[in-house]
Tab-separated table of C-alpha atoms and ligand atoms in Angstrom:
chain	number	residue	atom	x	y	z
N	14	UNK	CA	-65.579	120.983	-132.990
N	15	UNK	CA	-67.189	118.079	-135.533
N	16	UNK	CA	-63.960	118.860	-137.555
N	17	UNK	CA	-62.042	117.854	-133.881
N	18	UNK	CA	-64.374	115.215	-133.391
N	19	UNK	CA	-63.651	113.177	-136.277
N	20	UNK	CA	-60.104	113.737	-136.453
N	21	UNK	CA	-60.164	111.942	-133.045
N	22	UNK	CA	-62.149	109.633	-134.072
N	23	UNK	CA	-59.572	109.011	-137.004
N	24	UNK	CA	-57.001	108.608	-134.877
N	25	UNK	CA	-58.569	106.499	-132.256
N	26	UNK	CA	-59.988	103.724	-135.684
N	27	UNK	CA	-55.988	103.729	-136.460
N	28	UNK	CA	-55.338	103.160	-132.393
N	29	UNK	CA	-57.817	100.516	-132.537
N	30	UNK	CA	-56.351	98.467	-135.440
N	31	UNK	CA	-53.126	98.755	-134.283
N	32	UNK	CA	-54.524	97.401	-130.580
N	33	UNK	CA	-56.280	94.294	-132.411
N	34	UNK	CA	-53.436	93.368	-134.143
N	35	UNK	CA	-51.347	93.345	-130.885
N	36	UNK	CA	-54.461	91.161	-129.734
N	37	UNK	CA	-54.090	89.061	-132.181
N	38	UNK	CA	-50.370	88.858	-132.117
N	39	UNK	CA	-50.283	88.602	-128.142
N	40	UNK	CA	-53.289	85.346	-128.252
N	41	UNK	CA	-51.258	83.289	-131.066
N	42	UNK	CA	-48.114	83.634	-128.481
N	43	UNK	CA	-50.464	82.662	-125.691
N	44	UNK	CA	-51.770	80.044	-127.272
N	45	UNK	CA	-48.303	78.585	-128.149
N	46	UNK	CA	-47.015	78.996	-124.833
N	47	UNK	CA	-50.090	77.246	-123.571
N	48	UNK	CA	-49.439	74.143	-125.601
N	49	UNK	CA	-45.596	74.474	-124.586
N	50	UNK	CA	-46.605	74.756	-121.070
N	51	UNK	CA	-49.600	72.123	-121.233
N	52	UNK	CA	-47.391	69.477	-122.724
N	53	UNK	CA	-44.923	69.795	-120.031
N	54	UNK	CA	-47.317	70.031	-117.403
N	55	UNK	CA	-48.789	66.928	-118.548
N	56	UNK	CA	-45.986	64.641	-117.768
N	57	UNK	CA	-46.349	66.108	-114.286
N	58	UNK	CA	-49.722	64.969	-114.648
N	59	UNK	CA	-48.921	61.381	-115.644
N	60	UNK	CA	-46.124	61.138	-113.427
N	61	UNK	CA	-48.824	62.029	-110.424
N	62	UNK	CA	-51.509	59.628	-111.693
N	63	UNK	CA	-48.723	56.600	-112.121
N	64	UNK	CA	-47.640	57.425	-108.407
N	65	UNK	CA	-50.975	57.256	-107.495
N	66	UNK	CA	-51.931	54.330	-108.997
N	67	UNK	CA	-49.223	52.829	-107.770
N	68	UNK	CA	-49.663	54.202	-104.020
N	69	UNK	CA	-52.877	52.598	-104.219
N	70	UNK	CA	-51.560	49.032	-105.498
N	71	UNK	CA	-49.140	49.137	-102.549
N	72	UNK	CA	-51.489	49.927	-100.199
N	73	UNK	CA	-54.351	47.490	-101.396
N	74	UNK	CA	-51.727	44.927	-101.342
N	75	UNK	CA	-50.168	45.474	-97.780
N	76	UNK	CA	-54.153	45.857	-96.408
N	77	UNK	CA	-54.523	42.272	-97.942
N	78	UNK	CA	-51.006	40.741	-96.230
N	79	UNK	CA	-51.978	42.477	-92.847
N	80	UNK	CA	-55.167	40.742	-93.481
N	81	UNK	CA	-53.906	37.235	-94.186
N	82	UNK	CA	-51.459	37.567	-91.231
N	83	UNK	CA	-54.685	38.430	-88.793
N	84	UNK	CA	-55.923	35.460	-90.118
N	85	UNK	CA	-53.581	32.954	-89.586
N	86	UNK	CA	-53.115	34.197	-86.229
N	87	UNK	CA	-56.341	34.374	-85.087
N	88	UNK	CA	-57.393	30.856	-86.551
N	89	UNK	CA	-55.394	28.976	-83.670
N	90	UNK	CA	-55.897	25.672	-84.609
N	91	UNK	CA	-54.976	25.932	-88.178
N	92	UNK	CA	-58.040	24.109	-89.484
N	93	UNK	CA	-58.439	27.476	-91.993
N	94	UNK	CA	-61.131	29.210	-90.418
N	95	UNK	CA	-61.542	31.647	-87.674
N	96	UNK	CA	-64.332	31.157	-85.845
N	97	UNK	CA	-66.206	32.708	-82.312
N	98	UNK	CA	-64.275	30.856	-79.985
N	99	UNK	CA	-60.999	31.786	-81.141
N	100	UNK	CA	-61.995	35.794	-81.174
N	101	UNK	CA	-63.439	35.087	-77.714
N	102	UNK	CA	-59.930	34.921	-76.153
N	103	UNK	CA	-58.974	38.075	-77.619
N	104	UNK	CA	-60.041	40.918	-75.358
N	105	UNK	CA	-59.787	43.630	-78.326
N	106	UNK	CA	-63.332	42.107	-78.970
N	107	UNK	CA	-64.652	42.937	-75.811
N	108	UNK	CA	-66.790	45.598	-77.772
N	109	UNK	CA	-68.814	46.501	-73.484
N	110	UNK	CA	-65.180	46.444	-71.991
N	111	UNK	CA	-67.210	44.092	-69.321
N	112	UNK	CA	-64.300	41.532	-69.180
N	113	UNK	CA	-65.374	38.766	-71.577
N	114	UNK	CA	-66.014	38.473	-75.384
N	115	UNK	CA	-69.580	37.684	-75.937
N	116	UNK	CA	-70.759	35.339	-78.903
N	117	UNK	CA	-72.486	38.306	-79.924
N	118	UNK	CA	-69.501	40.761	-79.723
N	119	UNK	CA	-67.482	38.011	-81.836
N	120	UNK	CA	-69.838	37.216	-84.298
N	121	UNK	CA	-70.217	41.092	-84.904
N	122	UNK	CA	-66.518	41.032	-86.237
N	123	UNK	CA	-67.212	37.506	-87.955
N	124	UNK	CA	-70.086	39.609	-89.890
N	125	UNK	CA	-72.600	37.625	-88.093
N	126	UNK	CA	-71.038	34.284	-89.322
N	127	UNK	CA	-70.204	31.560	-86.654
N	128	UNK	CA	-66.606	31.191	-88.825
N	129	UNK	CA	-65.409	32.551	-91.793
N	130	UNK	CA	-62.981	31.164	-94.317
N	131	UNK	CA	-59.318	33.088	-95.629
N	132	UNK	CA	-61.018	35.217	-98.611
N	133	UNK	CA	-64.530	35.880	-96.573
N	134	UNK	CA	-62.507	36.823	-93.936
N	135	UNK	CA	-60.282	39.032	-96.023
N	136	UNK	CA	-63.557	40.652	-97.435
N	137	UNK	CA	-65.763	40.820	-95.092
N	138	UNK	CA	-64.737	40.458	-91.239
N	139	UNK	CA	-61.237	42.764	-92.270
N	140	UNK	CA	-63.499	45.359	-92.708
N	141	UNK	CA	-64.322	45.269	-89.041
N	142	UNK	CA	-61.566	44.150	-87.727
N	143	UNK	CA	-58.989	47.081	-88.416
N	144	UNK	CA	-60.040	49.562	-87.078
N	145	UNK	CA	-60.432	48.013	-83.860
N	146	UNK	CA	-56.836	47.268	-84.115
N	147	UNK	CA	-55.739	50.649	-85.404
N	148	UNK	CA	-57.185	52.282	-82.498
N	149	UNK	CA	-55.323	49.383	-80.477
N	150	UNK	CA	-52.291	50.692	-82.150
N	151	UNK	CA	-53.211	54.039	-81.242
N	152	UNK	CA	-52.894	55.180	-84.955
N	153	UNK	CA	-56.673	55.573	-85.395
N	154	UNK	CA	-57.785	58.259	-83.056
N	155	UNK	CA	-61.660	58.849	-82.930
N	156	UNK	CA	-63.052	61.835	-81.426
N	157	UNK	CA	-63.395	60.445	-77.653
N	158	UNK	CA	-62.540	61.600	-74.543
N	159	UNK	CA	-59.169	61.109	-73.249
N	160	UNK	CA	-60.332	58.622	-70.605
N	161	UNK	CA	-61.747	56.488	-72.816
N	162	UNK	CA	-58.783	56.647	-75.207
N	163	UNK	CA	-56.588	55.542	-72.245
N	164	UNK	CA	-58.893	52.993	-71.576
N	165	UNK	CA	-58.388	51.502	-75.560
N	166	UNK	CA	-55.216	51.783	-74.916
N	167	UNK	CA	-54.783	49.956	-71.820
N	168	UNK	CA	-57.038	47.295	-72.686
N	169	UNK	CA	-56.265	47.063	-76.250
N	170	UNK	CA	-54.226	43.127	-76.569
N	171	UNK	CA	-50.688	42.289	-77.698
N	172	UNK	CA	-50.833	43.835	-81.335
N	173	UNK	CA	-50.225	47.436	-79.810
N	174	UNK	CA	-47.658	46.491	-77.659
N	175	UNK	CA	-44.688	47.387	-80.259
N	176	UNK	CA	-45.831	50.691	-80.818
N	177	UNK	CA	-44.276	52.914	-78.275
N	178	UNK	CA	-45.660	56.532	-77.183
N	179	UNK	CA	-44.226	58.522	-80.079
N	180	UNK	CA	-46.808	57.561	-82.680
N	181	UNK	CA	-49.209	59.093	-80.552
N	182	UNK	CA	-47.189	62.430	-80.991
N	183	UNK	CA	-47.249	62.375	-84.697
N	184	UNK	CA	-50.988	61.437	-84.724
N	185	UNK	CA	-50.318	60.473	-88.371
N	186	UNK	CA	-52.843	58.765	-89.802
N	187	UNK	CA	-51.234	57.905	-93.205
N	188	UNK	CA	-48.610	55.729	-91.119
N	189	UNK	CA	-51.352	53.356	-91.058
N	190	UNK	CA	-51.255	51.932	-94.396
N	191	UNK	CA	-47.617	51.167	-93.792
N	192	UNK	CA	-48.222	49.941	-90.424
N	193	UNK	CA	-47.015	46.654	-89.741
N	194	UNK	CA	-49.747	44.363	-88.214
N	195	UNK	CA	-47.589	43.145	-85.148
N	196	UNK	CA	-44.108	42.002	-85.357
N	197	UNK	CA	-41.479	44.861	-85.135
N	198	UNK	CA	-38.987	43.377	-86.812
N	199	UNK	CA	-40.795	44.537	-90.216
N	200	UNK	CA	-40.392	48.008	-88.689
N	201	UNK	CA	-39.124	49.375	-92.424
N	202	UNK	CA	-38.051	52.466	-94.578
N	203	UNK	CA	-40.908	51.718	-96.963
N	204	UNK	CA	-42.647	53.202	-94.283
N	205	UNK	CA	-41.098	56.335	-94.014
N	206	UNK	CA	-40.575	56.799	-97.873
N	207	UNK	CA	-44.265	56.304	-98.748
N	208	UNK	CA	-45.045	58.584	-95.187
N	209	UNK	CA	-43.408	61.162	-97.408
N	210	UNK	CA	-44.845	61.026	-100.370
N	211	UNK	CA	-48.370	61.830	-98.987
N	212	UNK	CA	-47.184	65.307	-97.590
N	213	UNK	CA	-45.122	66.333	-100.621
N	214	UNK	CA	-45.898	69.877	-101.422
N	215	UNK	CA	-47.029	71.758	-104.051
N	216	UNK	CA	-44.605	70.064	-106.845
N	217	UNK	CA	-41.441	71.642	-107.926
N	218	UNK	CA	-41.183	71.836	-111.693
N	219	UNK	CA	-37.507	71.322	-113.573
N	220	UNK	CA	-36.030	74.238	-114.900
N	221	UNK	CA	-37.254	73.452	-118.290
N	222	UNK	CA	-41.145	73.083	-117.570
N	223	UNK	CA	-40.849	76.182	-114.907
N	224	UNK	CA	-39.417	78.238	-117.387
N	225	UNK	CA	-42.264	77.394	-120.645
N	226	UNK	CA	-44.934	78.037	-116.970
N	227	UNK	CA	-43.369	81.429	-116.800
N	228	UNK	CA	-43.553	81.951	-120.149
N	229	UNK	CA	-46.899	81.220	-120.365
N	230	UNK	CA	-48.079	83.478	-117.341
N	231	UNK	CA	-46.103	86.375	-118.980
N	232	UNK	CA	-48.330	85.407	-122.421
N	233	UNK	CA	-51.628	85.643	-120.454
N	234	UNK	CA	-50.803	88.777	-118.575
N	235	UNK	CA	-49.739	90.024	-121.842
N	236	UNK	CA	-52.990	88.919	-123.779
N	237	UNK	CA	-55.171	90.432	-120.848
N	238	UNK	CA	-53.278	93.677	-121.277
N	239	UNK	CA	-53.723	93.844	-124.788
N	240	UNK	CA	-57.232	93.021	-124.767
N	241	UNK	CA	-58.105	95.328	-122.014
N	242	UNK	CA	-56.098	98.311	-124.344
N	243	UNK	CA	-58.852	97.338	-127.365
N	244	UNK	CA	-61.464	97.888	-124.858
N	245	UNK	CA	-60.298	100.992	-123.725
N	246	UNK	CA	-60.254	102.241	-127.232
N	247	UNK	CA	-63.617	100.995	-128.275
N	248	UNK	CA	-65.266	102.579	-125.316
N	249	UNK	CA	-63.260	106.194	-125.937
N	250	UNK	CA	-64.581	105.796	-129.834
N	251	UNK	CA	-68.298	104.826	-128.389
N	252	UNK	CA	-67.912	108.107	-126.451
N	253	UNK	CA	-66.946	110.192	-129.551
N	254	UNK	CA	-69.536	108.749	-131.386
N	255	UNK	CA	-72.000	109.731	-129.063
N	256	UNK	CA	-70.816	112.881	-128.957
N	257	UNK	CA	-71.035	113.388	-132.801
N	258	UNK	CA	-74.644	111.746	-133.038
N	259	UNK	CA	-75.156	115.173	-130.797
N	260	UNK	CA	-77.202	118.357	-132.649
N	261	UNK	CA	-74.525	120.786	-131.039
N	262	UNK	CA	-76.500	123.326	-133.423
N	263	UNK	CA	-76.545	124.249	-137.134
N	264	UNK	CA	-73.100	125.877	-136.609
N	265	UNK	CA	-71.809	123.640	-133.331
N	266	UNK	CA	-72.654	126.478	-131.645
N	267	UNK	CA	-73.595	124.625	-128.541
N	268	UNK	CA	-70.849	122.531	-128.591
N	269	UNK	CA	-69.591	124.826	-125.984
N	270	UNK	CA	-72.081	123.884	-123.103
N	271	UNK	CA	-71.005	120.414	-123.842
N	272	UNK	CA	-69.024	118.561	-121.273
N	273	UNK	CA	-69.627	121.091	-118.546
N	274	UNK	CA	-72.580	121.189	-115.636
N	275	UNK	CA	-74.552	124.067	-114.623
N	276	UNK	CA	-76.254	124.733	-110.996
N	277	UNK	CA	-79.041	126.559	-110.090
N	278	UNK	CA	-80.426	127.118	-106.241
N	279	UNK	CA	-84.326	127.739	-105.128
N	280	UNK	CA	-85.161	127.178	-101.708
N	281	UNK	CA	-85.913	123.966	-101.780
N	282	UNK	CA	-83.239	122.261	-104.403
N	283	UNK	CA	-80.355	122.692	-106.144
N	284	UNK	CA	-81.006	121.537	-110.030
N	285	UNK	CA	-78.192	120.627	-111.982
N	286	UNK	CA	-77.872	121.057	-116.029
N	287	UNK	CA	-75.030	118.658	-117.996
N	288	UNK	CA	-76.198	120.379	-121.662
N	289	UNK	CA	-76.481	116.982	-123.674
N	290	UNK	CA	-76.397	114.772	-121.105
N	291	UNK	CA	-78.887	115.707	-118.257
N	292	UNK	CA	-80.834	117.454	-115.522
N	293	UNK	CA	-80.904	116.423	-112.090
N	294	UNK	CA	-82.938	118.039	-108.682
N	295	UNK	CA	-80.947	117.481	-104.866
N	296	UNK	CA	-82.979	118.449	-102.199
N	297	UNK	CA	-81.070	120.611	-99.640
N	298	UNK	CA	-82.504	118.945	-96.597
N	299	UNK	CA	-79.945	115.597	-97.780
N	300	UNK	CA	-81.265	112.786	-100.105
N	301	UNK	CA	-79.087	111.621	-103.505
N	302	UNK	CA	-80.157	112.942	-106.929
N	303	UNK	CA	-83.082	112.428	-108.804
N	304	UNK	CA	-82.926	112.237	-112.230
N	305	UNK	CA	-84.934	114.784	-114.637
N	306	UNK	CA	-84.376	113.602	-117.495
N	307	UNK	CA	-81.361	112.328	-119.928
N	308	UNK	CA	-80.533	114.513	-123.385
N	309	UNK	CA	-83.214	113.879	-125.978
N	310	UNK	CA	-83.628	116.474	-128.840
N	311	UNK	CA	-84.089	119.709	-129.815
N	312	UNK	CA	-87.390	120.953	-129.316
N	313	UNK	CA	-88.437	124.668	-130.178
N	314	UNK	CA	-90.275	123.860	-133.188
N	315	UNK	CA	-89.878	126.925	-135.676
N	316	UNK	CA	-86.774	128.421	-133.976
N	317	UNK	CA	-85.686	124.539	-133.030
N	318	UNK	CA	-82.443	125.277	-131.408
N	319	UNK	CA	-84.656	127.732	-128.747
N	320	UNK	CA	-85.440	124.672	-126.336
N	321	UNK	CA	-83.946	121.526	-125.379
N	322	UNK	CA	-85.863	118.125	-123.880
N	323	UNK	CA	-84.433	116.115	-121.085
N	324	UNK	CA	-86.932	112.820	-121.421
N	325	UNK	CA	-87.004	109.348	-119.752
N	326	UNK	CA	-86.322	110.953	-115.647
N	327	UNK	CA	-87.186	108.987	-112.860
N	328	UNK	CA	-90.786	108.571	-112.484
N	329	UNK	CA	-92.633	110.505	-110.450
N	330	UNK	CA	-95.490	108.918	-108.087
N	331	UNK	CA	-98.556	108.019	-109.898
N	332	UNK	CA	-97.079	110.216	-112.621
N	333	UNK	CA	-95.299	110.529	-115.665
N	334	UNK	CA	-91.487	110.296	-116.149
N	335	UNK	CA	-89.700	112.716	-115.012
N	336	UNK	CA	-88.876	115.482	-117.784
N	337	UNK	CA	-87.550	118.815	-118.212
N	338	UNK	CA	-87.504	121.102	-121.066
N	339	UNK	CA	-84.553	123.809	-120.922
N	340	UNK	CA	-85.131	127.503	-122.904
N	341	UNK	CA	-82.483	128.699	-124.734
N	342	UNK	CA	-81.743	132.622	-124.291
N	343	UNK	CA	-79.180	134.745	-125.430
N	344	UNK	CA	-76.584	135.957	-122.537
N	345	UNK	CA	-73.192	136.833	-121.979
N	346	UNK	CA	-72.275	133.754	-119.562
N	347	UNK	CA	-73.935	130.464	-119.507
N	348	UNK	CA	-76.075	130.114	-116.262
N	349	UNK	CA	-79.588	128.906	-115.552
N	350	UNK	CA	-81.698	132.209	-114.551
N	351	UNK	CA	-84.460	130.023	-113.327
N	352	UNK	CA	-86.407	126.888	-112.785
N	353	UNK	CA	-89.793	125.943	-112.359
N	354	UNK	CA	-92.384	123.084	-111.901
N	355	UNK	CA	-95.283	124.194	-114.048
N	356	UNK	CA	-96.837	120.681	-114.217
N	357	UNK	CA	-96.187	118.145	-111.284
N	358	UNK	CA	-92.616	116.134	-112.294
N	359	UNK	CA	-92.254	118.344	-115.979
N	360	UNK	CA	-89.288	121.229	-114.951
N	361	UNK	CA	-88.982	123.806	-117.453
N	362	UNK	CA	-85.474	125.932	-116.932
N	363	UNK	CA	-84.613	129.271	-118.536
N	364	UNK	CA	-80.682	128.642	-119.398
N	365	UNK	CA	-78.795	131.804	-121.161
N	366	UNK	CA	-76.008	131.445	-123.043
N	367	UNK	CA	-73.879	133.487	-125.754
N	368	UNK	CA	-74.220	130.222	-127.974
N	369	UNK	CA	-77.810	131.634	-128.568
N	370	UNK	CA	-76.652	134.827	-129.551
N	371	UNK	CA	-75.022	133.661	-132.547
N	372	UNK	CA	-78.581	133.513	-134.213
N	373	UNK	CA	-79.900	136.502	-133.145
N	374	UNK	CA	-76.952	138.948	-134.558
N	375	UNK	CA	-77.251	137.069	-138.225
N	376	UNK	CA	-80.796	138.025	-138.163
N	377	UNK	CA	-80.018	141.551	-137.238
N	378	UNK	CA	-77.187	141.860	-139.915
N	379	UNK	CA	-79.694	140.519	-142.330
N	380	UNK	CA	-77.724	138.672	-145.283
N	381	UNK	CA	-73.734	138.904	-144.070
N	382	UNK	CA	-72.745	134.985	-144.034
N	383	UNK	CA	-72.410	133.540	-140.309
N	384	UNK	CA	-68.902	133.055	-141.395
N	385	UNK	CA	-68.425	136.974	-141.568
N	386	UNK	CA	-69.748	136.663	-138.007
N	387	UNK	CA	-67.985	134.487	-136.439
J	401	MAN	C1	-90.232	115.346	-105.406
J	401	MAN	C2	-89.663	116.374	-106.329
J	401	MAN	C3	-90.759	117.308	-106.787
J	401	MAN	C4	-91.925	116.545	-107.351
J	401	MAN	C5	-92.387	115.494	-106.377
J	401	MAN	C6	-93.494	114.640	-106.989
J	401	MAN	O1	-90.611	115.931	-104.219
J	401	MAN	O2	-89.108	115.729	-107.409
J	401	MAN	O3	-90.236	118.208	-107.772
J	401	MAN	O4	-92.997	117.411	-107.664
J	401	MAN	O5	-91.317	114.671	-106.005
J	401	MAN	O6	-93.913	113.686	-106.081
């Protein structure tokens, strides 16, 4: 049995080497595959950020011409301002739809200025402006009710009037930013190109870069394998370790009851014996296990291997730990012959077994070596 036990064990330390250096083997190509993949990836990654940046350049620049144009054509008489009168004759301002632009309502949009220069305007009345005018254009859509939308609509001035129903259908908001202030004949394919770019997909990689991606995925799975094999190893060698730290008896007699559970019924319970391992009480009437105690030693003092102790059960109410203590008898089968509670929460069960016997018959030969015996 200890003989079996390290040969295993032997075999399982060789397993185990061999697993780490497949570990080791399977991180470096990870690794390396990781770098491959990372580099490639990156240019995606630059490519993306130099779009963005200059996506964001475009648009920043066609806000600041669609706010130079609003200028010039609200500032009627050219003397380089816009000021309240001249947004008082444009009913988009007529924030109360009561019919008439109020000084108030315009100097809300001149950010309570009486007139505002080109740049202040650009800077600070824009701001306000647009998106008045987007929801004139019926490109901005605010959560409103669909009267009140109709109502923007109708009422909204001349900038909405070349912007027929189907915008309204594609509800696209990133149209905007391409979005020609007023005239239609700037109507362009810019528009549609940059539309597109905002709902690219997920990005398609070249062949190249997919294939070092792939690669890379098959190195991970393949590290994650091999790292879950090392840990399948070390926890089948903790297992035979723990079974060799076990006293299975001067001779490994015992060994026998190992691995192997043992019932016995009273009226109440049915208690359960795992030799080495531990002792557990199920009461009929339903309920889960409770634990009696886990394998501790050997505990029959002259005759030690007479008596095992169970220690460290589930403790018992205003009590002690749960523990059992489990007499060894000689028998021809292995089976518990009784149990019993002699102290609240400490079991004591009678267990016979041949394994006992061994003892026994080398007293009674008196002098012939257990290996005559056996
Ligand atoms: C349960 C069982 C008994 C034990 C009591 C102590 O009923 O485990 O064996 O005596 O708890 O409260």
């Amino acid at each position: 049995m200890r003989a079996d036990l390290h040969e295993r064990l032997t075999q399982l330390d060789a397993q185990r080497a061999e697993a780490d250096r497949l570990r080791q083997e399977s991180q470096q190509m990870k690794d390396d595959a990781e770098l491959w993949e990372n580099s490639a990836l990156q240019q995606y990654r630059d490519a993306e950020d130099a779009e963005r940046r200059k996506r964001e350049a475009e648009e920043a620049e066609s806000s600041r011409k669609e706010a130079e144009e609003t200028f010039h054509k609200y500032d009627s008489n050219s003397d380089g301002f816009v000021d309240i009168s001249e947004l008082q004759t444009r009913s988009l301002f007529d924030k109360d739809r009561n019919g008439e632009v109020s000084i108030e309502e315009a100097t809300f949009f001149l950010a309570e200025n009486n007139q505002l220069p080109l740049e202040d305007f650009v800077e600070r009345a824009w701001p306000l402006i647009k998106p008045y005018l987007m929801i004139g254009e019926n490109v901005f859509r605010p959560p409103a009710t669909p009267e009140l939308d109709d109502m923007h609509q109708a009422e909204a001035e001349e900038d909405s009037e070349d912007h027929s129903e189907h915008h309204e259908d594609e509800g696209n908001e990133e149209e905007s930013e391409d979005e020609e202030l007023n005239e239609n004949e700037e109507e362009t394919t810019e528009e549609q190109e940059s539309g597109e770019e905002h709902t690219q997909p997920t990005p398609q990689y070249d062949e190249e870069t997919q294939r070092l991606v792939n690669t890379a995925t098959d190195a991970r799975n393949h590290f994650a394998q091999a790292e879950k094999a090392v840990r399948d190893l070390d926890s089948e060698i903790e297992k035979v370790k723990g079974m060799l730290d076990k006293d299975y008896g001067p001779q490994e007699e015992f060994a026998t009851l190992a691995g192997q559970c043992l019932e016995y019924n009273d009226r109440e319970y049915i208690y359960k014996l795992c030799p080495f391992e531990k002792a557990t009480q199920q009461p009929k009437n339903g309920g889960g296990d409770t634990n009696l105690g886990t394998w501790s030693e050997w505990v029959g003092g002259e005759d030690k291997y007479s008596a095992m102790m169970y220690s460290n059960g589930i403790s018992c109410w205003n009590g002690p730990d749960r523990s059992t203590r489990v007499n060894i008898n000689c028998g021809l089968e292995n089976r518990i012959t009784s149990v019993s509670e002699p102290n609240r929460c400490e079991y004591v069960f009678e267990l016979e077994t041949p394994a006992a016997c061994i003892d026994n018959e080398i007293e009674a030969s008196n002098g012939r070596s257990s290996h005559d015996e056996l």
